[in-house]
CSV table of C-alpha atoms in Angstrom, one decimal:
chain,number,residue,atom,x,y,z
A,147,UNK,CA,0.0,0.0,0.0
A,148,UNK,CA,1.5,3.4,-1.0
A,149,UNK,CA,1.5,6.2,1.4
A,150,UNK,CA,0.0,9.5,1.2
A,151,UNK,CA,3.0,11.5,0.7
A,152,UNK,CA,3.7,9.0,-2.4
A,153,UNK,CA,0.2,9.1,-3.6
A,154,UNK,CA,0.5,13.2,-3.9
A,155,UNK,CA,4.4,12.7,-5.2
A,156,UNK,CA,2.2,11.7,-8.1
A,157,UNK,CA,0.0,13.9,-8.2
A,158,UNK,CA,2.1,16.7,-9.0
A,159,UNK,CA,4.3,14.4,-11.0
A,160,UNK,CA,1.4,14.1,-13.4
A,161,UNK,CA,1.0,18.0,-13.8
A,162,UNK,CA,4.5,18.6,-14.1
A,163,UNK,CA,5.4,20.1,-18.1
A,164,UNK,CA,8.0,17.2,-18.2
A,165,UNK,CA,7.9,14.0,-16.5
A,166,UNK,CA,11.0,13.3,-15.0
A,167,UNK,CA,12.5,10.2,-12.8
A,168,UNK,CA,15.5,10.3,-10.5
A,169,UNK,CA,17.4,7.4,-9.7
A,170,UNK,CA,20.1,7.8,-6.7
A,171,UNK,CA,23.1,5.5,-5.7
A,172,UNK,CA,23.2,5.9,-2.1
A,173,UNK,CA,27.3,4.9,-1.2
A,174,UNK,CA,29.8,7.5,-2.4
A,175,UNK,CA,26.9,9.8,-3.6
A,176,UNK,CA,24.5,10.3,-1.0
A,177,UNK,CA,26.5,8.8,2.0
A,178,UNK,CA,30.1,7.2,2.8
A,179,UNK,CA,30.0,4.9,5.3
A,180,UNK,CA,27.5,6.4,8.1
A,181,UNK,CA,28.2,10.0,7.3
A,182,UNK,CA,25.9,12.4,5.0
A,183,UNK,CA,28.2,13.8,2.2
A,184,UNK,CA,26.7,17.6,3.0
A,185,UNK,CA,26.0,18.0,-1.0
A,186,UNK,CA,23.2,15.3,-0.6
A,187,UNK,CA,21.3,17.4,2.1
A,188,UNK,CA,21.7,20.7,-0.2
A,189,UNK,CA,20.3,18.4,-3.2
A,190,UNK,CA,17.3,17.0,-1.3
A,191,UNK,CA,16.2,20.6,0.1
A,192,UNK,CA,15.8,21.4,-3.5
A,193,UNK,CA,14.1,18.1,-4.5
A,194,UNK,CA,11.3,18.7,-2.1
A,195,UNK,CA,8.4,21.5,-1.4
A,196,UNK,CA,7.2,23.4,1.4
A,197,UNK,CA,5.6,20.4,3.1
A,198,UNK,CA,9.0,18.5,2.7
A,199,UNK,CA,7.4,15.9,0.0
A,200,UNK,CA,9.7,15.3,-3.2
A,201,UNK,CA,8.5,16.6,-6.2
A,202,UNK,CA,9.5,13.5,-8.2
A,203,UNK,CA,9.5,10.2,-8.8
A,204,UNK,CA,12.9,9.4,-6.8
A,205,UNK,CA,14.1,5.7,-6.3
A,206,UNK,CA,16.9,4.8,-4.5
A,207,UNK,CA,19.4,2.1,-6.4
A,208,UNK,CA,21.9,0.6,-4.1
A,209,UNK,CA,24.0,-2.8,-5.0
A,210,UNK,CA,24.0,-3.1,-0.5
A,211,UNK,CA,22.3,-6.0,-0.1
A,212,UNK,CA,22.5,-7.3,4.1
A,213,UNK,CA,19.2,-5.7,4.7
A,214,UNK,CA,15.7,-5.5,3.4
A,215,UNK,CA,14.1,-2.8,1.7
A,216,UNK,CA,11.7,-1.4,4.7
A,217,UNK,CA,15.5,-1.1,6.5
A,218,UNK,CA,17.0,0.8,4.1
A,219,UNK,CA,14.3,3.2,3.4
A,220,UNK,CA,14.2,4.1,7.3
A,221,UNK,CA,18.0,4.5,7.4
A,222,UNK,CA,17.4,7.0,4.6
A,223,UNK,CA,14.8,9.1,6.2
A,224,UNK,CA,16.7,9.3,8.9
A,225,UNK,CA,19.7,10.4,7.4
A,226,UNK,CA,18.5,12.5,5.0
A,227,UNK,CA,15.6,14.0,6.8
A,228,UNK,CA,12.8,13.1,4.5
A,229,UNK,CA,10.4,10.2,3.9
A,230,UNK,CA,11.6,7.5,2.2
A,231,UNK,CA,9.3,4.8,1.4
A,232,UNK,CA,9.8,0.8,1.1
A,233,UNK,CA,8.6,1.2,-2.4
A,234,UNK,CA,11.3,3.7,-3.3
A,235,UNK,CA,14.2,1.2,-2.4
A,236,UNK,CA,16.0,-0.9,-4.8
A,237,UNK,CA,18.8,-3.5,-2.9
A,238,UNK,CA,21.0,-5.4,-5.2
A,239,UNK,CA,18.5,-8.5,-4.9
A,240,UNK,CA,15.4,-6.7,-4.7
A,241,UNK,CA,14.5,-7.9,-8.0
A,242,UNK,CA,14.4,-11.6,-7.1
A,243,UNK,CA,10.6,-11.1,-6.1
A,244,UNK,CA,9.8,-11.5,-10.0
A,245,UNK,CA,11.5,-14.8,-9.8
A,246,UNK,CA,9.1,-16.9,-8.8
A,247,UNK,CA,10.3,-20.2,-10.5
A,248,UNK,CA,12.7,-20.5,-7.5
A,249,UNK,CA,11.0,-19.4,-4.6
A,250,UNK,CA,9.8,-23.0,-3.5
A,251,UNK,CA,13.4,-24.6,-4.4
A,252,UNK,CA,15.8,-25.3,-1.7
A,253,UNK,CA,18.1,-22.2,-1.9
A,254,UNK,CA,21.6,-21.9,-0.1
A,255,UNK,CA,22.5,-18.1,0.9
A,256,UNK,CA,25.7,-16.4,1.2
A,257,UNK,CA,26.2,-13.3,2.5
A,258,UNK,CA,25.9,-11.0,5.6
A,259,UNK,CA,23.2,-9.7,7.6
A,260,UNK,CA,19.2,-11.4,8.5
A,261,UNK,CA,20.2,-13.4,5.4
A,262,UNK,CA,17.3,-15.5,6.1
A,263,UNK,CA,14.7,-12.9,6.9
A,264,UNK,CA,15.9,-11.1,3.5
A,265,UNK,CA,15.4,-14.5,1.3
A,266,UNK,CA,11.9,-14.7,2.9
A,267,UNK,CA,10.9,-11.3,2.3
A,268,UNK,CA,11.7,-11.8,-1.4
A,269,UNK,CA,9.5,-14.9,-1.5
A,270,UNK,CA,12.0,-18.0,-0.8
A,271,UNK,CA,10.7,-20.4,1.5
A,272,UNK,CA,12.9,-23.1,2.0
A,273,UNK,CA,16.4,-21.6,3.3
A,274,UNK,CA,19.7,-22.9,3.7
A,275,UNK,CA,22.5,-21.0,5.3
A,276,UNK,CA,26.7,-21.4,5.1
A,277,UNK,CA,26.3,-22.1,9.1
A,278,UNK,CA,23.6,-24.8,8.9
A,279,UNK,CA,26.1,-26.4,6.4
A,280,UNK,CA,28.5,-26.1,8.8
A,281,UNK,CA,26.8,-27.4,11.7
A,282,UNK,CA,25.5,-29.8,10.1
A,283,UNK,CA,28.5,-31.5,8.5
A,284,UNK,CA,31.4,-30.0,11.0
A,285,UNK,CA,34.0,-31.6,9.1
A,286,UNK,CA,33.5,-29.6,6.0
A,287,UNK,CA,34.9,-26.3,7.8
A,288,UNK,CA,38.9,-26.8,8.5
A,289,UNK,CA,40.7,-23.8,7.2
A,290,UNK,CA,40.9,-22.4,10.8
A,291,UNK,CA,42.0,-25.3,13.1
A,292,UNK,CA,41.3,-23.4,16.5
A,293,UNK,CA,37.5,-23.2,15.0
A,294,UNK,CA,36.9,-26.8,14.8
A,295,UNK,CA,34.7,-28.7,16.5
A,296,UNK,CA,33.8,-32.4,15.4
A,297,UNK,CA,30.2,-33.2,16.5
A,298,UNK,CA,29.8,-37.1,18.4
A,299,UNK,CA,26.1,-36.5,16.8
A,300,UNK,CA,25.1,-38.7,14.2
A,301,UNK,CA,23.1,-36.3,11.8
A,302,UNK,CA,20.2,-36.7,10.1
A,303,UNK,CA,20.0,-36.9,6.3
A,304,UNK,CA,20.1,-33.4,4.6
A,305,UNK,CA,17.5,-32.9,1.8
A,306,UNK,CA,19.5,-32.0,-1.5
A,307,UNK,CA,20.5,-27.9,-1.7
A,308,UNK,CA,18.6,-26.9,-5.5
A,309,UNK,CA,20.2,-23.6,-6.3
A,310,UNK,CA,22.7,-20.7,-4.9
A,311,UNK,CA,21.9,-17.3,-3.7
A,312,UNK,CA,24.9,-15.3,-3.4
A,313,UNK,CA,23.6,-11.7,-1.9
A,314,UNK,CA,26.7,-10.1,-0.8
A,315,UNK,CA,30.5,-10.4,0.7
A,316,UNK,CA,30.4,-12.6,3.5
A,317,UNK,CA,32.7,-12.5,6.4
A,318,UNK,CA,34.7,-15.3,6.5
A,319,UNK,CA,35.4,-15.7,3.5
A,320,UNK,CA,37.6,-18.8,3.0
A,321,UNK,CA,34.5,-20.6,4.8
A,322,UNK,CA,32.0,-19.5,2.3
A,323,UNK,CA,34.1,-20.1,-0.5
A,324,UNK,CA,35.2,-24.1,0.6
A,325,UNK,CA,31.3,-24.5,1.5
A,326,UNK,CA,30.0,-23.2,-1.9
A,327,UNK,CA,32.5,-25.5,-3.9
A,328,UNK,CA,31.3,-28.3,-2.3
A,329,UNK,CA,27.7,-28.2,-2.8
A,330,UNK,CA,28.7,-27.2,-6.6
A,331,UNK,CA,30.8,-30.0,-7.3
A,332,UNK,CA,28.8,-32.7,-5.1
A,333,UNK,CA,25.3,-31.4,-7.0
A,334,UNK,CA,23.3,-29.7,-3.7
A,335,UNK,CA,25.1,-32.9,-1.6
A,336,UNK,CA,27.5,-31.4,0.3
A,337,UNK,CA,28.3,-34.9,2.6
A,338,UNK,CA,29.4,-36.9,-0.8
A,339,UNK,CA,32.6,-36.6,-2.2
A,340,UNK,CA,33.2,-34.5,-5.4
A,341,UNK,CA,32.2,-36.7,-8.6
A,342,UNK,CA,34.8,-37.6,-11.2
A,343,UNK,CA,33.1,-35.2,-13.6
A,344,UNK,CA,30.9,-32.2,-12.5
A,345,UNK,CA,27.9,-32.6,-12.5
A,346,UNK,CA,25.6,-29.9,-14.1
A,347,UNK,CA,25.9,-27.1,-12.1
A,348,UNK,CA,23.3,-25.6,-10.1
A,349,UNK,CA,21.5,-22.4,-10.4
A,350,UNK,CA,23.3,-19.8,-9.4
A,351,UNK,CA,22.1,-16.6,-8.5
A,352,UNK,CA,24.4,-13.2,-7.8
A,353,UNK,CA,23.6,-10.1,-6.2
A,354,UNK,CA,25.7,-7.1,-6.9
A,355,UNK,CA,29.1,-7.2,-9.2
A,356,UNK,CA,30.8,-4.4,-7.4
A,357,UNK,CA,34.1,-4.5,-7.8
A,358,UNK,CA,34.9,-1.7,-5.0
A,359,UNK,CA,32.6,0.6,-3.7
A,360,UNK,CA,33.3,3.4,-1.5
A,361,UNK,CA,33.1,3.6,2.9
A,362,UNK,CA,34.7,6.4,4.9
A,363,UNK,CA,38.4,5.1,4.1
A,364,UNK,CA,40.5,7.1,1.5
A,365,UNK,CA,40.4,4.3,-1.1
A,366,UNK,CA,37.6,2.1,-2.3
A,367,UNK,CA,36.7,-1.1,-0.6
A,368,UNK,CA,37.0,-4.8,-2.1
A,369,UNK,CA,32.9,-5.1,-2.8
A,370,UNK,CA,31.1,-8.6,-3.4
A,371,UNK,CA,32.4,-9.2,-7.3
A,372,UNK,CA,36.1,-9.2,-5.6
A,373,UNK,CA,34.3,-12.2,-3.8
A,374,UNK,CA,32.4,-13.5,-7.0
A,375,UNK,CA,35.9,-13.2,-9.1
A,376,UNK,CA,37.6,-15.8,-6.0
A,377,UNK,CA,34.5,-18.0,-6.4
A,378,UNK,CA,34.9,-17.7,-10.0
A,379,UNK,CA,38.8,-18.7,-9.9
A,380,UNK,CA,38.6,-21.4,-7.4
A,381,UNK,CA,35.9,-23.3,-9.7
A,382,UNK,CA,37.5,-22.6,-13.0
A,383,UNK,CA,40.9,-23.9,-10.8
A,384,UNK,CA,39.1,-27.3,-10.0
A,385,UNK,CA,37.1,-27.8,-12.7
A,386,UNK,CA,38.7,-26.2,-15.6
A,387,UNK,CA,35.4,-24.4,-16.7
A,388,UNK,CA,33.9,-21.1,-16.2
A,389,UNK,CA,31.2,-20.6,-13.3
A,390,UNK,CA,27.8,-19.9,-14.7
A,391,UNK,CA,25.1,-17.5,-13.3
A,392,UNK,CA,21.4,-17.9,-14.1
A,393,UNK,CA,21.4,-14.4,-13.1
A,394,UNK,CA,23.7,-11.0,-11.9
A,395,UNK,CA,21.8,-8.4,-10.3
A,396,UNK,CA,22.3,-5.3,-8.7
A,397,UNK,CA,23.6,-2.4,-11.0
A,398,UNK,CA,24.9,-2.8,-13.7
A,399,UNK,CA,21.9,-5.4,-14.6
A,400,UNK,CA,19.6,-4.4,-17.4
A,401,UNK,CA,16.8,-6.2,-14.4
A,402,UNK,CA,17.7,-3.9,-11.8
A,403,UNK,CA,16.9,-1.1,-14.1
A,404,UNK,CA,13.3,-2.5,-15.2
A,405,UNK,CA,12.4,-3.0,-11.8
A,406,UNK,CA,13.3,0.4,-11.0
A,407,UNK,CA,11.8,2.7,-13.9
A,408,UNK,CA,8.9,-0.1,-12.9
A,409,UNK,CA,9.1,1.8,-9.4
A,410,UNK,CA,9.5,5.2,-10.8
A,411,UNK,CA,5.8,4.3,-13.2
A,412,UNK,CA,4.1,3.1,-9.6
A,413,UNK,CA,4.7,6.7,-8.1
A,414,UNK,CA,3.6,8.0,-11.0
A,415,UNK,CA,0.5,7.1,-11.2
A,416,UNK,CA,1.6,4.2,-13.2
A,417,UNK,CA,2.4,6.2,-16.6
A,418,UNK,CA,5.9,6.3,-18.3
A,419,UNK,CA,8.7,9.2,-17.4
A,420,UNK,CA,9.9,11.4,-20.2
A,421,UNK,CA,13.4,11.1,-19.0
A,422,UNK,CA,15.6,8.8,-16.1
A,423,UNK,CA,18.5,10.7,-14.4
A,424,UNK,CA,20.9,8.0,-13.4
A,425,UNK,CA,23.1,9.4,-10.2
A,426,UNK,CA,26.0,7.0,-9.4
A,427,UNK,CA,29.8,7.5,-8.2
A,428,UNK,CA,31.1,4.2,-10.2
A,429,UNK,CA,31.8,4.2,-13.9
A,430,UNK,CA,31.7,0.0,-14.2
A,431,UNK,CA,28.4,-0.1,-12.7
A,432,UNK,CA,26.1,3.0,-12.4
A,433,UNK,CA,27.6,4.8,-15.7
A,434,UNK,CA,27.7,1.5,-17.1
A,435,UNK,CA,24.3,0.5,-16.2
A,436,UNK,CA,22.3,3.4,-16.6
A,437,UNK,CA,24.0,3.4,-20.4
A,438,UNK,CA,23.8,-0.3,-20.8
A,439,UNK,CA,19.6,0.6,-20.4
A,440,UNK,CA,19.5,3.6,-22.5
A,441,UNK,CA,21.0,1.6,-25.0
A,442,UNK,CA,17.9,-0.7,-24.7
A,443,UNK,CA,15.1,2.1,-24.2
A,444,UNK,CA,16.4,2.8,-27.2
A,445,UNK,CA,16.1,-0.8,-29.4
A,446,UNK,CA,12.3,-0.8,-27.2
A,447,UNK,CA,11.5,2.5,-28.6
A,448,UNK,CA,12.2,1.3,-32.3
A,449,UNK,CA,10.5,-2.2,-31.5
A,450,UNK,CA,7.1,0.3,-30.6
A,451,UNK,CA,7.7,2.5,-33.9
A,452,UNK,CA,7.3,-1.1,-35.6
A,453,UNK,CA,4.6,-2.6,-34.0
A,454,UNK,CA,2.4,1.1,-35.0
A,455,UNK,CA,3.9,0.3,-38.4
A,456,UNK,CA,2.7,-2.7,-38.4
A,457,UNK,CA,-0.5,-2.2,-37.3
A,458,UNK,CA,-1.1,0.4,-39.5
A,459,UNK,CA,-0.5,-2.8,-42.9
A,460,UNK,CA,2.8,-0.4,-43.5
A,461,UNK,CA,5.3,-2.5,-41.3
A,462,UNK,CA,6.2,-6.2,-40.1
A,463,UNK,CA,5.6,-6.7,-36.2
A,464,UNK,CA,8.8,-7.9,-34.5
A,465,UNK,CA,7.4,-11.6,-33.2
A,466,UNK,CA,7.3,-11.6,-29.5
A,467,UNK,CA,6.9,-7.5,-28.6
A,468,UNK,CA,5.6,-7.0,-25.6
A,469,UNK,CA,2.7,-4.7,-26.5
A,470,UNK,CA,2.9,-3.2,-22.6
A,471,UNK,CA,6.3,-1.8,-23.7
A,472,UNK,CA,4.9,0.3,-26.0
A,473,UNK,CA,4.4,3.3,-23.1
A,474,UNK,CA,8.5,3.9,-23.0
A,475,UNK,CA,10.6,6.0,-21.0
A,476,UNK,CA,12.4,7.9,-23.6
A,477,UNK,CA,15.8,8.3,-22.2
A,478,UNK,CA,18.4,7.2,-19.0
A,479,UNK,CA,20.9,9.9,-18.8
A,480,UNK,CA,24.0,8.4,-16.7
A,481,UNK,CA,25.4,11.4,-14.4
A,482,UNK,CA,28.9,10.2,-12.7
A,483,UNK,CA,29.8,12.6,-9.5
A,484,UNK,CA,33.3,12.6,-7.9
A,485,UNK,CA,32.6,12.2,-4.1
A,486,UNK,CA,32.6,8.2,-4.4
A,487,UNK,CA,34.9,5.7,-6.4
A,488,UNK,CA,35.1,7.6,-9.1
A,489,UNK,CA,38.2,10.4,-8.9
A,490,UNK,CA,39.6,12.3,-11.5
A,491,UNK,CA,43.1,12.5,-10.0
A,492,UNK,CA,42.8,8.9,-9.5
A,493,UNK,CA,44.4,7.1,-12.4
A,494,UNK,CA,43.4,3.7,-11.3
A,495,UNK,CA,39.6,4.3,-11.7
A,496,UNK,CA,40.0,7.0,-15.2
A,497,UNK,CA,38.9,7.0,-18.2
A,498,UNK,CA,42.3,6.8,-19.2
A,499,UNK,CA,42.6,3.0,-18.2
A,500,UNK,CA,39.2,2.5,-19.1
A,501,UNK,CA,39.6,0.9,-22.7
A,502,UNK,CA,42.9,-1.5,-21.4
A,503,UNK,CA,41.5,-2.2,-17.5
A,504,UNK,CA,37.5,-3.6,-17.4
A,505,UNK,CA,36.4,-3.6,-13.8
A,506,UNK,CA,33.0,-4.9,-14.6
A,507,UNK,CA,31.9,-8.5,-13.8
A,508,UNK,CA,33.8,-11.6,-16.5
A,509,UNK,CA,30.2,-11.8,-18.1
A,510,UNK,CA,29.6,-8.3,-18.8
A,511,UNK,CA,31.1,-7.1,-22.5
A,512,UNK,CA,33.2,-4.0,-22.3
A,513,UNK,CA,31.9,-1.5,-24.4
A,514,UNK,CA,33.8,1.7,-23.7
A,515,UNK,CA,30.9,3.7,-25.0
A,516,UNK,CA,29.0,2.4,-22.1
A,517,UNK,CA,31.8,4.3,-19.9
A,518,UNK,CA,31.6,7.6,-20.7
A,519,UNK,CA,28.8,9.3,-18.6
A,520,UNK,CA,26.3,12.1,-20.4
A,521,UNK,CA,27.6,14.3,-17.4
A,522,UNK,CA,30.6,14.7,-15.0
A,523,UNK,CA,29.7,16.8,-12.2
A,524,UNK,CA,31.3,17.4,-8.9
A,525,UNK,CA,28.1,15.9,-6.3
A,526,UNK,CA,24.8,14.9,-6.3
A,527,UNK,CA,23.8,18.7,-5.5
A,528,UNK,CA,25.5,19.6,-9.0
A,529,UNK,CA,23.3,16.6,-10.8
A,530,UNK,CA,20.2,17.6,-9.5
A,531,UNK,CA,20.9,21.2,-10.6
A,532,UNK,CA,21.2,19.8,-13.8
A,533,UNK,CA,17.8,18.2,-13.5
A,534,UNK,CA,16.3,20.9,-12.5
A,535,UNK,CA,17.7,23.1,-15.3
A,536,UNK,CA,15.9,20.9,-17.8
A,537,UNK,CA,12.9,21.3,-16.7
């Protein structure tokens, strides 16, 4: 159910001349680590009225991932000082409520966090955790000797595990990492020994590619795709084949970006917006992303112009459009600001080494068009001037 101050949002979003979207990073543009970056209060006291209520549709795109969605949207109000609604939230696996095929498998998490309570929320119901592996089958756990502890309990048969959800860096790592190989390599049946050949692998499904993201320190942080990028080694070590996703969320996924335009249409009043402004600090994912889908509002615009063709006995209609499509968001414009992981004294994370050095995930293609952003800026404050300037 959508709240008042949501349901007027609207409103005057559907009186507005142009109709207009935002979508915000939070770490490294609105926030790093538990502090406010003061540009994002400046930007917000512009983005609302006289009653405090936002004046657009505004959704809030994180790759975090170790909470859920109602969390997140209260540590925003808080820290911002203005209403932030569930509905306006998009975590790195927030889009797994559409995927509805696996809710009712048997699903191992990884990550950090109410792991448990987050896979419920998004409509899993039978959940597995690394430390029910581990306590289940104590020998399986010996990287750190001083940690192990051999049960005298016989234990009970464990149903097979049916598919991986990877949400985020865990913290021990090494455990994760020896725990995940197993069930890959044994099928979901972690207490057997590896077969002689692999068996086909399981569903996997990963949350947020971040290479690095930005904290409080003066350098980025390893994020969870340093993590992925260990799994990925280890298995490809083993095996001598690459480690396969059925999906990769979070930013820069083309899914993440449906589900939030999908977002942005629900607060207003369920038509399309004119234009998306893409606010991120990290050229691999949020310049990448927010490109990556531009690129493909783009093809669906041209797929809509030939279905009216067709209709119309003057065109051929492309076989499987998606006639609810046909009500597009124009444009994504990707806005990179410099108070995150992106620096422009920083030769590591330039454009200079963008073309030679790809910090995106081993599946995505590097396309340095999708690198350069439609604006440089120097904060969010600066990006929403910019919006507001088109108006």
């Amino acid at each position: 159910m959508w709240s008042r101050g949501l349901l007027q949002m609207a409103r005057r979003a559907s009186t507005a001349g142009k109709q207009v979207g935002l979508l915000l990073d939070v770490d490294g543009v609105l926030v790093r680590g538990g502090s406010v970056i003061p540009a994002a209060r400046r930007a917000f006291r512009k983005l609302v009225d006289r009653n405090n209520k936002l004046q657009f549709p505004v959704v809030f795109v994180t790759n975090a991932g170790s909470c859920r969605a109602q969390e997140k949207a209260a540590q925003l109000s808080h820290l911002l000082d203005v209403q932030v609604a569930p509905e306006q939230v998009v975590l790195s696996h927030s889009p797994l409520q559409m995927m509805s095929r696996f809710h009712d498998n048997r699903v191992l998490v990884s990550g950090q966090g109410p792991v448990v309570a987050i896979a419920h929320s998004l409509g899993f119901k039978n959940v597995v955790t690394i430390e029910d592996l581990k306590e289940q089958y104590p020998l399986l756990d010996m990287v750190e000797h001083k940690r192990f502890k051999p049960s005298s309990l016989a234990q009970q048969k464990f149903p097979r595990i049916d598919a991986i959800i990877l949400f985020g860096e865990p913290i021990r790592w090494e455990t994760n990492l020896q725990l995940l190989i197993d069930v890959l390599l044994t099928n979901g049946c972690p207490d057997l020994p590896y077969e002689p050949q692999p068996p086909q692998q399981l569903p996997v499904l990963a949350c947020n590619m971040d290479l690095v993201w930005m904290a409080e320190a003066p350098s980025p942080r390893f994020g969870h795709g340093i993590f992925l990028l260990c799994l990925e080694s280890v298995y490809r070590k083993i095996t001598g084949l690459e480690l396969k996703y059925e999906v990769l969320l979070g930013k820069p996924s083309l899914l993440t970006y449906q589900y939030a335009e999908h977002l942005l249409r629900q607060q207003n009043q369920n038509q399309s917006v004119s234009t998306i402004y893409a606010v991120g600090d990290n050229m691999m994912t949020d310049v990448f992303g927010a490109n990556l889908y531009n690129r493909s509002l783009t093809c669906r615009a041209t797929k809509t112009t030939q279905s009216r063709l067709a209709s119309s006995g003057t065109g051929t209609k492309p076989v499987g459009f998606d006639t609810e499509s046909a009500v597009a968001t124009a444009e994504c414009r990707s806005i990179l600001v410099c108070t995150g992981v992106y620096n422009p004294d920083s030769l590591l994370l330039s454009h200079d080494v963008a073309g030679t050095v790809f910090h995106g995930h081993k599946d995505l293609v590097l396309d340095t068009e999708l690198l350069e952003p439609r604006h440089v800026v120097t904060d969010v404050e600066a990006a929403v001037d910019l919006l507001l300037a088109d108006l």
